Amino acid sequence: MDSDIDTLLKLQQLDLEIDNLKKLIERLPEEIKSLEKKKSDLILKFDKIKNDINHLEALKREKELDIQTYEDKIVKIQSSLEKVKTNEEYKALLREKAHAEEAIMELEDEILNIMEEIENLREEEAKLKGIVDKEKVEIEKEIQEKEKELEEAKEKLEKLLKEREEFSKTVRPPLLSKYEMIRKKRNGKAVVIVDSDTCTGCFMIIPPKVYSELVKSKKLLTCPHCGRFLIYRES
Ligand SMILES: [Zn+2]
């Protein structure tokens, strides 16, 4: 019977390792995906600042052209002023000139604000560039590590599945099918250790009769509550 216990423990050890590897293989691609998203978000954030700067620079050029238009207008007004005949015409031209000068001042203020904004964004861009470059390298390294881990886990799983298959051939068929039935039903561990008089699978107290039989005979028994194989180890 002792060898049955060893067999079951070995089988369970293989199965638990296989379960863990399968979970890891399922989890790692998700983790890699979220790292890639983190990286692209970072690049996107950086690109957004660059776009904002480009947009502001275009706006600044537009306003500079507007100033040029008003300046040309003022030159024209200036020459017209020399040719006017009536006082009303003269006054109207002066008003027009004043209006153009006012517009230029407003545009110059706007340009100054834009330049300040560009300056701030450039500072942010420079700061972020350092961070983005560093973080990108870190994220890429992390992705590589996870990809390597995934590859290794797949290789190990393949090896363990083969080992499990080979090993299961050496297990008495009735024992194997009972083990597999319990494992399926209990979703994981089919063999548990008895701690004092408690089953560590379901945490219920094992009836004294079963417990004493377990201690005395060291027979392969199952928990009357959850059906798992019980292992008694003298402490
Ligand atoms: Zn139990």
mmCIF file of N, CA, C and O and ligand atoms in Angstrom, residues 192 199 201-204 223 225-228 230, ligand 1:
data_model
loop_
_atom_site.group_PDB
_atom_site.id
_atom_site.type_symbol
_atom_site.label_atom_id
_atom_site.label_comp_id
_atom_site.label_asym_id
_atom_site.label_seq_id
_atom_site.Cartn_x
_atom_site.Cartn_y
_atom_site.Cartn_z
ATOM 1 N N VAL A 192 -4.565 14.147 -0.187
ATOM 2 C CA VAL A 192 -4.282 15.178 0.811
ATOM 3 C C VAL A 192 -3.720 14.556 2.090
ATOM 4 O O VAL A 192 -3.934 13.382 2.388
ATOM 5 N N CYS A 199 -8.986 16.485 7.549
ATOM 6 C CA CYS A 199 -8.642 16.333 6.136
ATOM 7 C C CYS A 199 -8.249 17.720 5.616
ATOM 8 O O CYS A 199 -9.016 18.668 5.733
ATOM 9 N N GLY A 201 -8.068 18.603 2.681
ATOM 10 C CA GLY A 201 -8.753 18.885 1.420
ATOM 11 C C GLY A 201 -10.045 19.630 1.676
ATOM 12 O O GLY A 201 -10.327 20.649 1.055
ATOM 13 N N CYS A 202 -10.825 19.121 2.627
ATOM 14 C CA CYS A 202 -12.126 19.744 2.902
ATOM 15 C C CYS A 202 -12.185 20.365 4.297
ATOM 16 O O CYS A 202 -13.167 21.004 4.646
ATOM 17 N N PHE A 203 -11.150 20.147 5.071
ATOM 18 C CA PHE A 203 -11.034 20.705 6.433
ATOM 19 C C PHE A 203 -12.133 20.230 7.384
ATOM 20 O O PHE A 203 -12.538 20.935 8.303
ATOM 21 N N MET A 204 -12.579 19.008 7.146
ATOM 22 C CA MET A 204 -13.547 18.414 8.068
ATOM 23 C C MET A 204 -12.795 17.379 8.905
ATOM 24 O O MET A 204 -11.779 16.822 8.482
ATOM 25 N N CYS A 223 -11.271 10.213 2.345
ATOM 26 C CA CYS A 223 -12.015 11.040 3.282
ATOM 27 C C CYS A 223 -13.512 10.779 3.082
ATOM 28 O O CYS A 223 -13.998 10.879 1.955
ATOM 29 N N HIS A 225 -15.890 12.619 3.753
ATOM 30 C CA HIS A 225 -16.602 13.857 3.405
ATOM 31 C C HIS A 225 -16.375 14.267 1.960
ATOM 32 O O HIS A 225 -17.323 14.577 1.243
ATOM 33 N N CYS A 226 -15.094 14.291 1.538
ATOM 34 C CA CYS A 226 -14.814 14.821 0.189
ATOM 35 C C CYS A 226 -14.309 13.747 -0.779
ATOM 36 O O CYS A 226 -14.193 13.999 -1.964
ATOM 37 N N GLY A 227 -14.015 12.574 -0.264
ATOM 38 C CA GLY A 227 -13.611 11.476 -1.138
ATOM 39 C C GLY A 227 -12.148 11.458 -1.539
ATOM 40 O O GLY A 227 -11.718 10.589 -2.283
ATOM 41 N N ARG A 228 -11.387 12.431 -1.043
ATOM 42 C CA ARG A 228 -9.969 12.462 -1.439
ATOM 43 C C ARG A 228 -9.187 11.365 -0.713
ATOM 44 O O ARG A 228 -9.542 10.967 0.405
ATOM 45 N N LEU A 230 -6.457 9.914 1.560
ATOM 46 C CA LEU A 230 -5.861 10.481 2.770
ATOM 47 C C LEU A 230 -4.474 9.905 3.001
ATOM 48 O O LEU A 230 -4.255 8.705 2.843
HETATM 49 ZN ZN ZN B 1 -11.963 15.610 3.005
#
